[in-house]
Amino acid sequence: MAKLTKNQKAAAAKIEAGKAYTLSEATALVKEITYTKFDASVDIDIRLGVDPRKANQMVRGTATLPNGTGKVVRVLALCTPDQEAAAQAAGADYVGLDEYIQKIKEGWTDVDVIITQPACMGKLGPLGRILGPRGLMPNPKSGTVTMDVAKAVKEVKQGKIDFKVDKGGIVHTSIGKVSFTPQALKENAKEFIQTIIKLKPATAKGTYIKSIFVSSTMSPGIKVDTKSIDE
């Protein structure tokens, strides 16, 4: 059994065994138990009472975090010439079409999000085997296939995220950085949780939000009292 480091012991000592913290307490505590030398990400994991194997219980969507994610998101806008200037003005890091499609075919995928127009999807089809496994394939459900490329670019740059429940019924995402204030982390967490609640499938039975945990990179998870999300 691996031994706990000094920092791991210090972090564990600050978490009361079996206690479910309020969202305010959890977002403050996660900063206290993080000892990384870099600005660690703060994550939230929500276990849902759904069966992801059933299409009518799939939970997937987007949320715009009020305080952003704290991450630098590299955006590629694959669009027609008439939308290029607007996409650049909105903050896209790379803008074009055929030249970038060729680069991707040659193995270039040095971006975090790709946004395109419905008219351009035909050209992206052959790139599915490259972009799909990396989670980069544009999708109308995540808002990355749109008529208004500039608007989509701006939203992503401001903190829009997309998420999807995994096979275990858990939705996971980053809600900021340890350098954020507890209030900023709480606001981002509440926005994400409320979005999840709005997406509750009509066919989901029993308890929908089963558990919520907040953690940072390499820190223990902090259990959140699900009744505190409306505080």
Short mmCIF file of C-alpha atoms in Angstrom, two decimals:
data_model
loop_
_atom_site.label_atom_id
_atom_site.label_comp_id
_atom_site.label_asym_id
_atom_site.label_seq_id
_atom_site.Cartn_x
_atom_site.Cartn_y
_atom_site.Cartn_z
CA MET A 1 0.00 0.00 0.00
CA ALA A 2 1.41 3.38 -1.01
CA LYS A 3 2.29 5.77 1.78
CA LEU A 4 0.56 9.12 1.98
CA THR A 5 2.73 12.17 1.50
CA LYS A 6 2.89 14.94 4.10
CA ASN A 7 0.57 17.12 2.01
CA GLN A 8 -1.89 14.29 1.42
CA LYS A 9 -2.09 13.66 5.17
CA ALA A 10 -2.61 17.39 5.80
CA ALA A 11 -5.40 17.53 3.22
CA ALA A 12 -7.14 14.42 4.57
CA ALA A 13 -6.98 15.81 8.11
CA LYS A 14 -9.03 18.83 7.09
CA ILE A 15 -11.91 16.73 5.75
CA GLU A 16 -14.31 15.38 8.37
CA ALA A 17 -15.06 11.73 7.66
CA GLY A 18 -18.63 11.10 6.56
CA LYS A 19 -19.56 14.77 6.48
CA ALA A 20 -21.44 16.34 3.58
CA TYR A 21 -20.46 20.00 3.27
CA THR A 22 -22.55 22.86 1.93
CA LEU A 23 -21.55 24.13 -1.49
CA SER A 24 -20.10 27.28 0.13
CA GLU A 25 -18.03 25.22 2.56
CA ALA A 26 -16.82 22.83 -0.15
CA THR A 27 -15.63 25.56 -2.52
CA ALA A 28 -13.72 27.22 0.32
CA LEU A 29 -12.27 23.96 1.65
CA VAL A 30 -11.05 22.77 -1.75
CA LYS A 31 -8.65 25.72 -1.81
CA GLU A 32 -7.32 24.83 1.65
CA ILE A 33 -6.53 21.21 0.80
CA THR A 34 -4.73 21.91 -2.48
CA TYR A 35 -0.95 21.92 -2.19
CA THR A 36 0.11 21.79 -5.84
CA LYS A 37 2.75 24.28 -6.99
CA PHE A 38 0.68 25.07 -10.09
CA ASP A 39 -2.79 26.60 -10.42
CA ALA A 40 -4.78 23.39 -10.14
CA SER A 41 -8.15 22.86 -11.77
CA VAL A 42 -11.22 22.51 -9.57
CA ASP A 43 -13.58 19.75 -10.71
CA ILE A 44 -17.11 18.70 -9.90
CA ASP A 45 -18.52 15.18 -10.23
CA ILE A 46 -22.27 14.59 -10.10
CA ARG A 47 -23.68 11.07 -9.93
CA LEU A 48 -27.11 10.92 -11.52
CA GLY A 49 -29.98 8.49 -11.10
CA VAL A 50 -30.15 7.69 -14.82
CA ASP A 51 -29.34 4.73 -17.03
CA PRO A 52 -27.02 6.10 -19.76
CA ARG A 53 -27.55 2.92 -21.79
CA LYS A 54 -31.06 4.15 -22.57
CA ALA A 55 -31.22 6.87 -25.20
CA ASN A 56 -34.11 8.60 -23.43
CA GLN A 57 -32.02 8.95 -20.25
CA MET A 58 -28.91 10.45 -21.82
CA VAL A 59 -27.94 13.73 -20.14
CA ARG A 60 -25.93 15.98 -22.43
CA GLY A 61 -25.75 19.71 -22.90
CA THR A 62 -23.82 22.94 -22.49
CA ALA A 63 -23.38 25.49 -19.73
CA THR A 64 -21.78 28.91 -19.66
CA LEU A 65 -19.91 29.38 -16.40
CA PRO A 66 -20.33 32.97 -15.15
CA ASN A 67 -16.67 33.22 -14.12
CA GLY A 68 -15.16 31.17 -16.94
CA THR A 69 -13.03 28.06 -16.52
CA GLY A 70 -9.68 29.77 -16.03
CA LYS A 71 -8.31 27.75 -18.92
CA VAL A 72 -6.93 29.12 -22.18
CA VAL A 73 -9.15 27.53 -24.82
CA ARG A 74 -7.69 27.31 -28.32
CA VAL A 75 -10.49 27.62 -30.88
CA LEU A 76 -10.42 26.69 -34.55
CA ALA A 77 -13.20 28.19 -36.67
CA LEU A 78 -13.77 26.26 -39.89
CA CYS A 79 -15.98 28.59 -41.87
CA THR A 80 -16.64 30.19 -45.24
CA PRO A 81 -14.76 33.40 -46.15
CA ASP A 82 -17.76 35.62 -45.35
CA GLN A 83 -17.57 34.62 -41.66
CA GLU A 84 -13.80 34.62 -41.20
CA ALA A 85 -13.42 38.27 -40.13
CA ALA A 86 -16.21 37.98 -37.54
CA ALA A 87 -14.74 34.75 -36.17
CA GLN A 88 -11.32 36.38 -35.79
CA ALA A 89 -12.85 39.41 -34.09
CA ALA A 90 -14.68 37.09 -31.66
CA GLY A 91 -11.36 35.61 -30.57
CA ALA A 92 -10.83 32.48 -32.67
CA ASP A 93 -7.19 31.40 -32.58
CA TYR A 94 -7.30 29.83 -36.03
CA VAL A 95 -9.68 30.67 -38.86
CA GLY A 96 -10.02 29.10 -42.30
CA LEU A 97 -11.36 26.01 -43.98
CA ASP A 98 -9.62 23.93 -46.62
CA GLU A 99 -6.07 24.65 -45.41
CA TYR A 100 -6.93 23.54 -41.87
CA ILE A 101 -8.84 20.49 -43.05
CA GLN A 102 -5.67 19.47 -44.90
CA LYS A 103 -3.56 20.09 -41.78
CA ILE A 104 -5.90 17.90 -39.71
CA LYS A 105 -5.66 15.14 -42.33
CA GLU A 106 -1.90 15.34 -41.87
CA GLY A 107 -2.28 14.88 -38.11
CA TRP A 108 -2.55 18.43 -36.69
CA THR A 109 -5.02 18.66 -33.79
CA ASP A 110 -3.43 21.34 -31.61
CA VAL A 111 -6.75 22.93 -30.58
CA ASP A 112 -9.33 22.46 -27.82
CA VAL A 113 -12.56 23.26 -29.66
CA ILE A 114 -13.56 23.28 -33.33
CA ILE A 115 -16.53 25.36 -34.44
CA THR A 116 -18.02 25.19 -37.93
CA GLN A 117 -21.10 25.85 -40.06
CA PRO A 118 -23.66 23.27 -41.20
CA ALA A 119 -22.59 23.90 -44.81
CA CYS A 120 -19.03 22.86 -43.98
CA MET A 121 -19.85 19.60 -42.20
CA GLY A 122 -19.66 17.63 -45.43
CA LYS A 123 -15.94 18.38 -45.61
CA LEU A 124 -15.42 17.36 -41.98
CA GLY A 125 -17.04 13.94 -42.36
CA PRO A 126 -13.83 12.20 -43.44
CA LEU A 127 -12.05 13.66 -40.39
CA GLY A 128 -14.27 11.77 -37.94
CA ARG A 129 -11.68 9.05 -37.25
CA ILE A 130 -9.15 11.76 -36.29
CA LEU A 131 -11.37 14.22 -34.44
CA GLY A 132 -13.86 11.80 -32.86
CA PRO A 133 -11.47 10.01 -30.46
CA ARG A 134 -10.10 13.39 -29.35
CA GLY A 135 -13.54 14.85 -28.64
CA LEU A 136 -13.02 17.54 -31.26
CA MET A 137 -15.71 16.65 -33.78
CA PRO A 138 -18.20 19.57 -34.03
CA ASN A 139 -21.73 18.69 -32.95
CA PRO A 140 -24.98 20.68 -33.18
CA LYS A 141 -25.95 19.51 -29.66
CA SER A 142 -22.87 21.16 -28.17
CA GLY A 143 -23.36 24.33 -30.20
CA THR A 144 -20.20 23.83 -32.25
CA VAL A 145 -22.11 23.47 -35.52
CA THR A 146 -23.91 26.75 -36.01
CA MET A 147 -24.89 29.43 -38.51
CA ASP A 148 -23.37 32.10 -36.23
CA VAL A 149 -19.75 31.02 -35.84
CA ALA A 150 -18.64 34.29 -34.23
CA LYS A 151 -21.23 34.01 -31.45
CA ALA A 152 -20.20 30.41 -30.72
CA VAL A 153 -16.52 31.38 -30.60
CA LYS A 154 -17.26 34.20 -28.16
CA GLU A 155 -19.29 31.91 -25.87
CA VAL A 156 -16.54 29.28 -25.74
CA LYS A 157 -13.92 31.89 -24.99
CA GLN A 158 -16.09 33.27 -22.16
CA GLY A 159 -16.47 29.90 -20.44
CA LYS A 160 -19.02 27.78 -22.29
CA ILE A 161 -18.50 24.08 -21.69
CA ASP A 162 -20.19 20.97 -23.03
CA PHE A 163 -20.71 17.80 -21.04
CA LYS A 164 -22.12 14.31 -21.31
CA VAL A 165 -22.98 11.70 -18.70
CA ASP A 166 -20.57 8.76 -18.79
CA LYS A 167 -21.35 5.03 -18.71
CA GLY A 168 -21.35 5.09 -14.92
CA GLY A 169 -24.01 7.79 -14.74
CA ILE A 170 -21.54 10.49 -13.71
CA VAL A 171 -21.16 13.97 -15.18
CA HIS A 172 -17.73 15.49 -14.69
CA THR A 173 -16.37 18.93 -15.57
CA SER A 174 -13.96 21.63 -14.46
CA ILE A 175 -15.52 24.65 -12.72
CA GLY A 176 -12.43 26.82 -12.45
CA LYS A 177 -9.00 27.08 -10.86
CA VAL A 178 -7.78 27.05 -7.27
CA SER A 179 -6.81 30.71 -7.74
CA PHE A 180 -10.52 31.57 -8.08
CA THR A 181 -12.31 32.95 -5.03
CA PRO A 182 -14.63 30.54 -3.17
CA GLN A 183 -17.56 32.70 -4.32
CA ALA A 184 -16.54 32.43 -7.99
CA LEU A 185 -16.19 28.65 -7.69
CA LYS A 186 -19.56 28.43 -5.96
CA GLU A 187 -21.26 30.50 -8.68
CA ASN A 188 -19.77 28.30 -11.41
CA ALA A 189 -20.77 25.13 -9.55
CA LYS A 190 -24.34 26.35 -9.04
CA GLU A 191 -24.71 27.25 -12.70
CA PHE A 192 -23.50 23.81 -13.75
CA ILE A 193 -25.70 21.97 -11.23
CA GLN A 194 -28.79 23.97 -12.20
CA THR A 195 -28.14 23.19 -15.85
CA ILE A 196 -27.97 19.47 -15.01
CA ILE A 197 -31.25 19.72 -13.09
CA LYS A 198 -32.99 21.38 -16.06
CA LEU A 199 -31.88 18.49 -18.26
CA LYS A 200 -33.47 15.81 -16.08
CA PRO A 201 -34.97 13.17 -18.41
CA ALA A 202 -38.71 12.68 -18.04
CA THR A 203 -38.10 8.93 -17.83
CA ALA A 204 -35.64 9.16 -14.91
CA LYS A 205 -37.15 7.65 -11.78
CA GLY A 206 -36.19 8.04 -8.12
CA THR A 207 -33.46 10.37 -6.88
CA TYR A 208 -31.96 12.33 -9.76
CA ILE A 209 -28.96 14.01 -8.09
CA LYS A 210 -27.48 11.13 -6.09
CA SER A 211 -24.20 12.69 -5.01
CA ILE A 212 -21.92 15.65 -5.67
CA PHE A 213 -18.18 15.82 -5.05
CA VAL A 214 -15.80 18.75 -5.49
CA SER A 215 -12.05 18.24 -5.80
CA SER A 216 -8.93 19.78 -7.27
CA THR A 217 -6.06 18.21 -9.15
CA MET A 218 -4.52 15.61 -6.83
CA SER A 219 -6.74 16.53 -3.83
CA PRO A 220 -9.25 14.30 -2.02
CA GLY A 221 -12.90 14.66 -3.00
CA ILE A 222 -15.21 16.75 -0.81
CA LYS A 223 -18.79 15.49 -0.54
CA VAL A 224 -21.41 18.19 -1.05
CA ASP A 225 -24.79 18.11 0.66
CA THR A 226 -27.21 17.99 -2.28
CA LYS A 227 -29.77 19.93 -0.20
CA SER A 228 -27.36 22.88 -0.05
CA ILE A 229 -27.34 23.60 -3.78
CA ASP A 230 -30.29 25.98 -3.39
CA GLU A 231 -28.67 27.95 -0.57
#
